[in-house]
Amino acid sequence: MKIGIVGAGQVGSAAAYAMTLMGVGSEIVLVDANADLAAAQAQDIVHATPYAHPMVVRAGGYGALTGAAVVVLAAGVSQKPGESRLELLDRNAEVFRQIVGRVMEAAPRAILLVASNPVDLMTYAAQAISGLPSSRVIGSGTILDTARFRQLLGAHLGIAPQSVHANVLGEHGDSEVAVWSSAMAGTVPITEFAEQVGTPLGHDVRTRIAGEVRDAAQTIIRGKGATWFGIGAGLARIAEAVLGDERAVLSVSAMTDEVAGVREVPLSLPRIVGSGGIVGELRPPLDTDERAALKASAEQIAGLARQMSV
């Protein structure tokens, strides 16, 4: 099955590379305003296929997206010095106005997978511009934050992160909510597991872990300018769930009718992802503090969404 990726920069190319290594799909098409960049990225990635999975990886124009089951939107502009977040949002919304229509013309049945930041608000923009139902416009949301949370918890507990079942909800950003109350290690509540293995999750430890999850991007950006490997793998995982009709539960962003009394807001919840896109939505139990934090996160995102020009 064909996957399109619009935007062949670090995030788009990392997603294509992860998909190639994981064997997600059978063909990947990279589209970029810089055709030479797209061609170079495609050529570099296809050279990995002898050591990974058989895959066609090529560059092309929007017409090459015809028949794509999933199209990743990884295009956007960077924030200028002195530019407000809303001004950046409006400029990225303008980028989406230029590309989303062309994507839909070529691949009207595709699931749109939004990676451009700020991802929750760009998911809102992609849906508004495309006119697609919310089930077919998926933002990567907190899939990366959730991966970071699970990795840090696994390291603290001395177990594989795949054995940790915990989610980050709300905004992919400063107001994100790490959910402790329903977190599990295997089939055991995370706090009970931590006590059993002698690594308690006291207040200071929780504060440190949640802070490291929230601040991970800035730490990486200080070192190398941007993040791309983690989100590339996350995008590959979402695409895998769609193409395989897995009905996998993933923490992804989408327009949501109501969260904590806030209506029409794009944010992350655990959602069931399959061939139709988002085919179900879960509401995990939250404690009082987590419910309040999720409400605050939803209000912040909704306030910005109302100011966007889409």
Coordinates of C-alpha atoms in Angstrom, one line a residue:
M1 CA 0.0 0.0 0.0
K2 CA 1.2 3.5 -0.8
I3 CA 2.1 6.2 1.8
G4 CA 2.6 9.8 0.8
I5 CA 4.7 12.2 2.9
V6 CA 4.5 15.9 2.2
G7 CA 7.5 17.6 3.6
A8 CA 10.8 15.8 3.1
G9 CA 12.7 17.6 5.9
Q10 CA 14.0 15.9 9.0
V11 CA 10.6 14.7 10.3
G12 CA 9.2 13.6 7.0
S13 CA 12.4 11.7 6.0
A14 CA 12.8 10.2 9.5
A15 CA 9.2 8.9 9.2
A16 CA 10.0 7.4 5.7
Y17 CA 13.1 5.8 7.1
A18 CA 11.3 4.3 10.1
M19 CA 8.5 3.0 7.8
T20 CA 11.2 1.4 5.6
L21 CA 12.9 -0.3 8.5
M22 CA 9.6 -1.5 9.9
G23 CA 8.1 -2.6 6.6
V24 CA 5.1 -0.3 6.8
G25 CA 3.4 -0.2 3.4
S26 CA 4.9 -1.1 0.1
E27 CA 5.6 2.3 -1.5
I28 CA 6.5 5.7 0.0
V29 CA 6.3 8.9 -2.1
L30 CA 8.1 12.0 -0.8
V31 CA 6.7 15.3 -1.9
D32 CA 8.5 18.6 -1.2
A33 CA 8.6 22.2 -2.6
N34 CA 12.4 21.4 -2.9
A35 CA 12.2 18.6 -5.4
D36 CA 16.0 18.0 -5.2
L37 CA 15.7 17.5 -1.4
A38 CA 12.8 15.0 -1.9
A39 CA 14.8 13.1 -4.5
A40 CA 17.9 12.9 -2.4
Q41 CA 16.0 11.8 0.7
A42 CA 14.3 9.1 -1.3
Q43 CA 17.5 7.8 -2.8
D44 CA 19.3 7.8 0.5
I45 CA 16.4 5.8 2.2
V46 CA 16.0 3.3 -0.6
H47 CA 19.6 2.3 -0.2
A48 CA 18.7 0.9 3.2
T49 CA 16.1 -1.5 1.7
P50 CA 18.6 -4.4 1.1
Y51 CA 19.0 -4.5 4.9
A52 CA 15.3 -3.9 5.8
H53 CA 12.2 -4.6 3.8
P54 CA 11.4 -4.5 0.1
M55 CA 10.0 -1.1 -0.4
V56 CA 9.6 1.4 -3.3
V57 CA 10.8 4.8 -2.1
R58 CA 10.6 7.7 -4.6
A59 CA 10.1 11.4 -4.9
G60 CA 7.3 12.9 -6.9
G61 CA 4.8 15.7 -7.3
Y62 CA 1.3 15.8 -5.8
G63 CA 0.0 13.7 -8.6
A64 CA 2.2 10.8 -7.4
L65 CA 0.0 10.6 -4.3
T66 CA -2.8 9.1 -6.3
G67 CA -4.0 5.9 -4.5
A68 CA -2.2 6.7 -1.2
A69 CA -4.0 5.2 1.8
V70 CA -2.2 7.5 4.2
V71 CA -0.6 10.9 3.6
V72 CA 1.7 12.4 6.3
L73 CA 1.7 16.2 6.5
A74 CA 5.1 17.2 7.7
A75 CA 5.4 20.5 5.9
G76 CA 5.5 23.9 7.7
V77 CA 7.5 27.0 8.6
S78 CA 9.8 27.7 11.6
Q79 CA 9.1 30.4 14.1
K80 CA 10.7 33.8 13.4
P81 CA 12.5 35.8 16.2
G82 CA 9.9 37.9 17.9
E83 CA 7.0 36.1 16.3
S84 CA 4.0 35.1 18.4
R85 CA 2.7 31.6 18.5
L86 CA -0.6 32.8 16.9
E87 CA 1.4 34.4 14.1
L88 CA 3.3 31.2 13.5
L89 CA 0.0 29.3 13.5
D90 CA -1.5 31.5 10.9
R91 CA 1.6 31.1 8.7
N92 CA 1.5 27.4 9.0
A93 CA -2.3 27.4 8.3
E94 CA -1.5 29.2 5.1
V95 CA 1.0 26.5 4.2
F96 CA -1.7 23.9 4.8
R97 CA -4.2 25.9 2.7
Q98 CA -1.7 25.5 -0.2
I99 CA -1.0 21.8 0.2
V100 CA -4.1 20.1 1.7
G101 CA -6.3 20.8 -1.3
R102 CA -3.7 19.3 -3.6
V103 CA -3.4 16.3 -1.4
M104 CA -7.1 15.7 -1.4
E105 CA -7.4 16.2 -5.1
A106 CA -4.8 13.4 -5.7
A107 CA -5.8 11.1 -2.8
P108 CA -9.4 11.8 -1.7
R109 CA -9.7 8.6 0.2
A110 CA -6.5 8.9 2.2
I111 CA -6.2 9.2 5.9
L112 CA -4.4 12.4 6.8
L113 CA -1.7 12.1 9.4
V114 CA -0.5 15.5 10.7
A115 CA 3.0 15.9 12.1
S116 CA 3.5 19.7 11.7
N117 CA 3.7 21.7 14.9
P118 CA 2.0 22.8 16.9
V119 CA 0.4 19.5 16.0
D120 CA -3.0 19.8 17.8
L121 CA -3.8 23.1 16.2
M122 CA -2.5 22.0 12.8
T123 CA -4.7 18.9 13.1
Y124 CA -7.6 21.3 13.5
A125 CA -6.5 23.3 10.5
A126 CA -6.1 20.2 8.3
Q127 CA -9.6 19.0 9.1
A128 CA -11.1 22.5 8.6
I129 CA -9.4 22.9 5.2
S130 CA -10.0 19.4 4.0
G131 CA -13.6 19.1 5.1
L132 CA -12.9 15.5 6.2
P133 CA -14.6 13.9 9.2
S134 CA -12.4 14.0 12.3
S135 CA -11.9 10.2 12.1
R136 CA -9.8 10.7 9.0
V137 CA -7.5 13.5 10.2
I138 CA -5.1 12.1 12.9
G139 CA -2.5 14.3 14.6
S140 CA 0.6 12.6 16.0
G141 CA -0.4 14.4 19.2
T142 CA 1.1 12.9 22.3
I143 CA 2.3 9.6 20.8
L144 CA 5.9 10.8 21.2
D145 CA 5.3 12.1 24.8
T146 CA 3.7 8.8 25.7
A147 CA 6.7 6.9 24.3
R148 CA 9.0 9.2 26.4
F149 CA 6.8 8.6 29.5
R150 CA 6.9 4.8 29.0
Q151 CA 10.7 4.8 28.3
L152 CA 11.4 6.8 31.5
L153 CA 9.1 4.7 33.6
G154 CA 10.7 1.5 32.2
A155 CA 14.1 2.8 33.0
H156 CA 13.1 3.7 36.6
L157 CA 11.4 0.3 37.2
G158 CA 14.1 -1.8 35.4
I159 CA 11.7 -3.2 32.8
A160 CA 11.1 -3.0 29.1
P161 CA 9.1 0.1 28.1
Q162 CA 6.9 -2.2 26.1
S163 CA 5.7 -3.6 29.4
V164 CA 4.6 -0.1 30.7
H165 CA 1.1 0.9 29.9
A166 CA 0.8 4.7 30.5
N167 CA -0.4 7.7 28.5
V168 CA 0.2 11.4 28.2
L169 CA -3.0 13.2 27.2
G170 CA -4.1 16.7 26.2
E171 CA -1.7 19.0 24.4
H172 CA 1.5 18.0 22.7
G173 CA 3.2 20.8 24.6
D174 CA 3.6 22.4 28.0
S175 CA 0.1 21.7 29.3
E176 CA 0.3 18.0 28.6
V177 CA -1.0 15.6 31.3
A178 CA 1.0 12.5 32.3
V179 CA -1.6 10.1 33.7
W180 CA -0.3 8.2 36.7
S181 CA -3.6 7.0 38.2
S182 CA -4.3 4.4 35.6
A183 CA -0.7 3.6 34.6
M184 CA 0.2 -0.1 34.7
A185 CA 3.4 -2.2 34.6
G186 CA 2.3 -5.5 33.0
T187 CA -1.1 -6.1 34.9
V188 CA 0.0 -4.4 38.1
P189 CA -0.8 -0.7 38.9
I190 CA 2.4 1.2 38.4
T191 CA 2.8 2.4 42.0
E192 CA 2.3 -1.1 43.4
F193 CA 4.8 -2.5 40.9
A194 CA 7.3 0.1 41.9
E195 CA 7.0 -0.8 45.6
Q196 CA 7.4 -4.5 44.8
V197 CA 10.7 -4.0 42.9
G198 CA 12.0 -1.5 45.4
T199 CA 11.9 1.6 43.2
P200 CA 9.1 3.7 44.8
L201 CA 7.4 6.4 42.7
G202 CA 7.2 9.1 45.3
H203 CA 6.3 12.7 44.6
D204 CA 9.8 13.8 43.7
V205 CA 10.3 11.0 41.3
R206 CA 7.0 11.6 39.6
T207 CA 7.7 15.3 39.3
R208 CA 11.1 14.5 37.8
I209 CA 9.8 12.0 35.3
A210 CA 6.9 14.2 34.2
G211 CA 9.3 17.2 33.8
E212 CA 11.7 15.1 31.7
V213 CA 8.8 14.1 29.5
R214 CA 7.6 17.6 29.1
D215 CA 11.0 19.2 28.5
A216 CA 12.5 16.4 26.4
A217 CA 12.1 18.3 23.2
Q218 CA 13.9 21.4 24.5
T219 CA 16.7 19.3 25.7
I220 CA 17.1 17.7 22.3
I221 CA 16.7 21.0 20.5
R222 CA 19.5 22.6 22.5
G223 CA 21.8 19.7 21.5
K224 CA 21.0 19.3 17.8
G225 CA 18.4 21.9 16.8
A226 CA 15.3 19.7 16.4
T227 CA 13.7 16.3 17.1
W228 CA 13.0 13.8 14.4
F229 CA 13.9 10.2 15.2
G230 CA 11.3 9.6 17.9
I231 CA 8.4 11.3 16.1
G232 CA 9.4 9.5 12.9
A233 CA 9.0 6.2 14.6
G234 CA 5.7 7.4 16.1
L235 CA 4.3 8.3 12.7
A236 CA 5.4 5.0 11.3
R237 CA 3.5 3.2 14.1
I238 CA 0.3 5.1 13.4
A239 CA 0.5 4.4 9.7
E240 CA 1.2 0.7 10.5
A241 CA -2.0 0.6 12.6
V242 CA -4.1 2.2 9.8
L243 CA -2.7 0.0 7.0
G244 CA -3.0 -3.2 9.0
D245 CA -6.5 -2.3 10.3
E246 CA -5.1 -3.1 13.7
R247 CA -7.6 -1.3 15.9
A248 CA -4.6 -0.4 18.1
V249 CA -5.0 1.9 21.0
L250 CA -2.7 4.9 20.5
S251 CA -2.5 8.3 22.1
V252 CA -3.2 10.6 19.1
S253 CA -4.8 13.9 18.5
A254 CA -8.1 14.6 16.8
M255 CA -11.0 17.1 16.9
T256 CA -13.0 16.1 20.0
D257 CA -16.6 16.9 20.6
E258 CA -16.1 17.5 24.3
V259 CA -13.4 17.1 27.0
A260 CA -13.8 18.1 30.6
G261 CA -16.6 20.5 29.6
V262 CA -14.6 22.1 26.7
R263 CA -16.2 21.6 23.4
E264 CA -14.7 21.2 19.9
V265 CA -11.1 20.9 20.8
P266 CA -8.2 19.1 19.1
L267 CA -6.1 17.1 21.6
S268 CA -4.9 13.7 22.4
L269 CA -6.8 10.8 24.1
P270 CA -6.3 7.1 23.8
R271 CA -8.0 6.3 20.5
I272 CA -8.6 3.1 18.5
V273 CA -6.9 3.3 15.2
G274 CA -7.7 1.1 12.2
S275 CA -8.2 1.3 8.4
G276 CA -11.0 3.9 8.8
G277 CA -8.7 6.1 10.8
I278 CA -9.9 6.7 14.3
V279 CA -12.7 4.2 14.9
G280 CA -13.1 4.7 18.7
E281 CA -12.2 6.8 21.6
L282 CA -11.4 5.9 25.2
R283 CA -11.7 8.0 28.4
P284 CA -9.3 6.6 31.0
P285 CA -10.2 7.1 34.6
L286 CA -8.5 10.2 36.0
D287 CA -8.0 11.5 39.5
T288 CA -9.0 15.0 40.6
D289 CA -5.7 16.6 39.7
E290 CA -5.5 14.9 36.3
R291 CA -9.1 15.9 35.4
A292 CA -8.3 19.6 36.3
A293 CA -5.0 19.5 34.3
L294 CA -6.8 18.0 31.3
K295 CA -9.5 20.7 31.5
A296 CA -6.8 23.4 31.6
S297 CA -5.0 21.9 28.6
A298 CA -8.2 21.7 26.6
E299 CA -9.1 25.3 27.4
Q300 CA -5.7 26.5 26.3
I301 CA -5.8 24.7 23.0
A302 CA -9.5 25.6 22.3
G303 CA -8.7 29.3 23.0
L304 CA -5.9 29.3 20.4
A305 CA -8.0 27.4 17.9
R306 CA -10.8 30.0 18.1
Q307 CA -8.2 32.7 17.1
M308 CA -6.8 30.8 14.1
S309 CA -7.6 31.8 10.5
V310 CA -8.6 28.7 8.6

